GROMACS .gro file of C-alpha atoms in nm:
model
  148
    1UNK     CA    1   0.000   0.000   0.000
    2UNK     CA    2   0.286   0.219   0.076
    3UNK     CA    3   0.407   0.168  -0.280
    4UNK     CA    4   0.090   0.282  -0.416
    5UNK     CA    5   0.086   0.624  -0.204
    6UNK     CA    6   0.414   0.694  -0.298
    7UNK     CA    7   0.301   0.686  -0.698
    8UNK     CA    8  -0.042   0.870  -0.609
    9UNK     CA    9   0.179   1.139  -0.458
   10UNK     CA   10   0.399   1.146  -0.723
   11UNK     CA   11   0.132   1.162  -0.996
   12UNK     CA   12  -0.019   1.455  -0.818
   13UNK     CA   13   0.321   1.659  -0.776
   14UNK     CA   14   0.441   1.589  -1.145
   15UNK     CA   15   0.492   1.868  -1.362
   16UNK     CA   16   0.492   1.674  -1.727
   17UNK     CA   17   0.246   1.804  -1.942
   18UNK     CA   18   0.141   2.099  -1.776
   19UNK     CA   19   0.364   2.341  -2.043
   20UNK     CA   20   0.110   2.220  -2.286
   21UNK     CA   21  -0.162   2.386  -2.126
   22UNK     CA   22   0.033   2.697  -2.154
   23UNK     CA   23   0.119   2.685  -2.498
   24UNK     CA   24  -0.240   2.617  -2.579
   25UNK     CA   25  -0.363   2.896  -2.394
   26UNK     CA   26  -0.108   3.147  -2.518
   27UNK     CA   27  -0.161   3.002  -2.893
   28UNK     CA   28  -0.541   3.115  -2.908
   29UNK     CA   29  -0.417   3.436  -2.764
   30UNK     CA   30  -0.211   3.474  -3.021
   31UNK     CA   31  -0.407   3.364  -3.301
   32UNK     CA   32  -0.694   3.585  -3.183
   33UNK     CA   33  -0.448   3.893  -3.176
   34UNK     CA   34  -0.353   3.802  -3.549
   35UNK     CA   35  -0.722   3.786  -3.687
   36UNK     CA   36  -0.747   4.179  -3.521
   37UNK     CA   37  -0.463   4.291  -3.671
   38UNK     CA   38  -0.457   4.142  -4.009
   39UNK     CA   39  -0.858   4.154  -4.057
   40UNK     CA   40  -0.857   4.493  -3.914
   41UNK     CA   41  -0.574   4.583  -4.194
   42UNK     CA   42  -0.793   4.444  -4.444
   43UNK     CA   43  -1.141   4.635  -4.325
   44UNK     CA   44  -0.922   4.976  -4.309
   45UNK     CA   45  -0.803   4.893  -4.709
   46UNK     CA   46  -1.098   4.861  -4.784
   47UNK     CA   47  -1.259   5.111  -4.628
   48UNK     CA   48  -1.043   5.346  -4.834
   49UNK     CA   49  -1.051   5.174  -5.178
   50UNK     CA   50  -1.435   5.243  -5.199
   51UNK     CA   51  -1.415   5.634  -5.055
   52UNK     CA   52  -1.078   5.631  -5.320
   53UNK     CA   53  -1.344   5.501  -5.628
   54UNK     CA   54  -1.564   5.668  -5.457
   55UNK     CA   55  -1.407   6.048  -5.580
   56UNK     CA   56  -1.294   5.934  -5.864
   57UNK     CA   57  -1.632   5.835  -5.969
   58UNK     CA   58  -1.762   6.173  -5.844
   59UNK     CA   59  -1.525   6.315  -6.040
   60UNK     CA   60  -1.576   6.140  -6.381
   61UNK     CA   61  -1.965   6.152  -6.318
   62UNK     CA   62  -1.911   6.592  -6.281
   63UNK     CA   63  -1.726   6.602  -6.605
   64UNK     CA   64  -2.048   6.518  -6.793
   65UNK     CA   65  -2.137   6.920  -6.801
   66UNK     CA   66  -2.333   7.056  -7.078
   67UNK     CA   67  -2.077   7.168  -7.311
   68UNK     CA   68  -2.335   7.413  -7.522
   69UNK     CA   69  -2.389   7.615  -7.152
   70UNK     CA   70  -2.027   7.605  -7.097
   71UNK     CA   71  -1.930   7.752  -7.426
   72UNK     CA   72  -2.208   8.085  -7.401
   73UNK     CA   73  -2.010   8.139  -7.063
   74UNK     CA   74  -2.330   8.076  -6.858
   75UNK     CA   75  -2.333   7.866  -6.585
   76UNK     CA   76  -2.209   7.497  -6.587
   77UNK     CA   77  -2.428   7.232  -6.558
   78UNK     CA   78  -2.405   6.864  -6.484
   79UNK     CA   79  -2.585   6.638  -6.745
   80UNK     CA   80  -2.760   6.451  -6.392
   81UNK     CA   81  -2.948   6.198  -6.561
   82UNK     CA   82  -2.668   6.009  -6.654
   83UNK     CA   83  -2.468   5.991  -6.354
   84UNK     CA   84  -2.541   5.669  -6.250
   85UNK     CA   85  -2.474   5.506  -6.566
   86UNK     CA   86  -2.109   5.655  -6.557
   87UNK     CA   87  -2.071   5.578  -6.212
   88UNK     CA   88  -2.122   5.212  -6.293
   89UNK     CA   89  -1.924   5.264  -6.607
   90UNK     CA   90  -1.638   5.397  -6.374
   91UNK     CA   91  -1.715   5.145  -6.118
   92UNK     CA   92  -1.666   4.887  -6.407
   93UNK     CA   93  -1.355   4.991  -6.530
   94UNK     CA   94  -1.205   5.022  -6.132
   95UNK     CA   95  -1.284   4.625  -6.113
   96UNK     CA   96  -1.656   4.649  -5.916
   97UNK     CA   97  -1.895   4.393  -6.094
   98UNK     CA   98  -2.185   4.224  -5.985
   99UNK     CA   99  -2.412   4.318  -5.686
  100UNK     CA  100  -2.083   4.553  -5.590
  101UNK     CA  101  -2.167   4.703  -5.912
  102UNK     CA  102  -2.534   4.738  -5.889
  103UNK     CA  103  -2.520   4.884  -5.515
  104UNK     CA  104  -2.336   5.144  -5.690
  105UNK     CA  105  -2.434   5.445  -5.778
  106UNK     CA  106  -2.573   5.848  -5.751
  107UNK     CA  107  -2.736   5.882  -5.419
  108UNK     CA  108  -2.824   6.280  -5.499
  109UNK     CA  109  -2.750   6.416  -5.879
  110UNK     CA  110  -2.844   6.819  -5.971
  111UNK     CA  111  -2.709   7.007  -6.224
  112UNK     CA  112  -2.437   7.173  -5.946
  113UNK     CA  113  -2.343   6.901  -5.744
  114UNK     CA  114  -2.332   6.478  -5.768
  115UNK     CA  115  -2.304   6.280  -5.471
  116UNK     CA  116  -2.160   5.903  -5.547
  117UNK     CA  117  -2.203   5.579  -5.295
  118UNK     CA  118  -1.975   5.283  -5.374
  119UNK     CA  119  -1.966   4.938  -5.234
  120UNK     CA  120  -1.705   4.681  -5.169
  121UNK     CA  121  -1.787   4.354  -5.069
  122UNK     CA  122  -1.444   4.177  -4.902
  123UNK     CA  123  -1.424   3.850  -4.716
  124UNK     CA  124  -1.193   3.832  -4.361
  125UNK     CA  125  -0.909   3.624  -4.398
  126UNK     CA  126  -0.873   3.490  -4.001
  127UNK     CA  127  -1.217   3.557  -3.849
  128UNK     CA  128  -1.324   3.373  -4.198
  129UNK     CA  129  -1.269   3.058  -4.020
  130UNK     CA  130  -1.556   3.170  -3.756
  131UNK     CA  131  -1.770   3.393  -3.932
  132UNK     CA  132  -1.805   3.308  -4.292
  133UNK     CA  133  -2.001   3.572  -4.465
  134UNK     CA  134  -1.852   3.861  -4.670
  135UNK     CA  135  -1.870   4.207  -4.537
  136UNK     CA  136  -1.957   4.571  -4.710
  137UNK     CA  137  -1.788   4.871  -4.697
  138UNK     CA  138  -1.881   5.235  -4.852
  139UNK     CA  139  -1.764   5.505  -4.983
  140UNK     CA  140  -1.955   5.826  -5.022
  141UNK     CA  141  -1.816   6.141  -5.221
  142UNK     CA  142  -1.895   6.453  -5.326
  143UNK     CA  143  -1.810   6.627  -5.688
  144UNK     CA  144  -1.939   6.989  -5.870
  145UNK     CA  145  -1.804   7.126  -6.132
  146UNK     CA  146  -1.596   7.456  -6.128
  147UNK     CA  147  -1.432   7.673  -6.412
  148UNK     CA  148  -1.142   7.872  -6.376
   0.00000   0.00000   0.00000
């Protein structure tokens, strides 16, 4: 009996095995710290690609003026009911296509001012392995046109 004491005692004092827990623990730590950083990174890129399209399309959609106007030095005017269309064409030609594409578009369009919404869809590369659907981003921008 004294024999079996002794190896109960020792089983209960003996350290093998317990760096394992450790290394566990400080593995999802680390892992978790990873998917912040690097999915944050991503959400921040992407944040600013659309609000980046997102002038740019503003910009190409406030070119369309009405050239005639322009030319008898009266005021310049946006051709608003196509700004849309060259939004998407814009948003085509940046690499947006389907329902990216068709989320995109003029939110307010008058002959002085357009105002352009953009959406990216992105999927997370780390909290992918949790949470599997894609997420949106937007970017909004304004654009009127000015001689000078």
């Amino acid at each position: 009996m004294t024999s079996l004491m002794r190896l109960l005692a020792r089983l209960r004092h003996d350290d093998r095995g317990s760096g394992a827990a450790a290394v566990i623990i400080f593995a999802v730590v680390f892992m978790g710290l990873a998917a912040f950083v690097i999915d944050g990174g991503l959400s921040i890129s992407q944040r600013e690609r659309a609000a980046d399209i997102a002038e740019q399309a503003a910009r190409y959609a406030a070119e369309d003026v009405d050239s005639g106007a322009l030319r008898k030095g009266g005021t310049v005017n946006i051709n608003d009911a196509d700004c849309t269309a060259r939004v998407r064409q814009f948003a085509q030609q940046s690499g947006l296509s389907g329902a990216d594409l068709a989320a995109s578009g003029c939110t307010a369009a008058t002959a002085q001012q357009v105002q352009i919404t953009i959406q990216l869809t992105y999927r997370p590369v780390l909290t992918g392995l949790f949470y599997d659907a894609p997420l949106q981003v937007h970017g909004t921008a304004k654009a009127e046109p000015l001689t000078g």
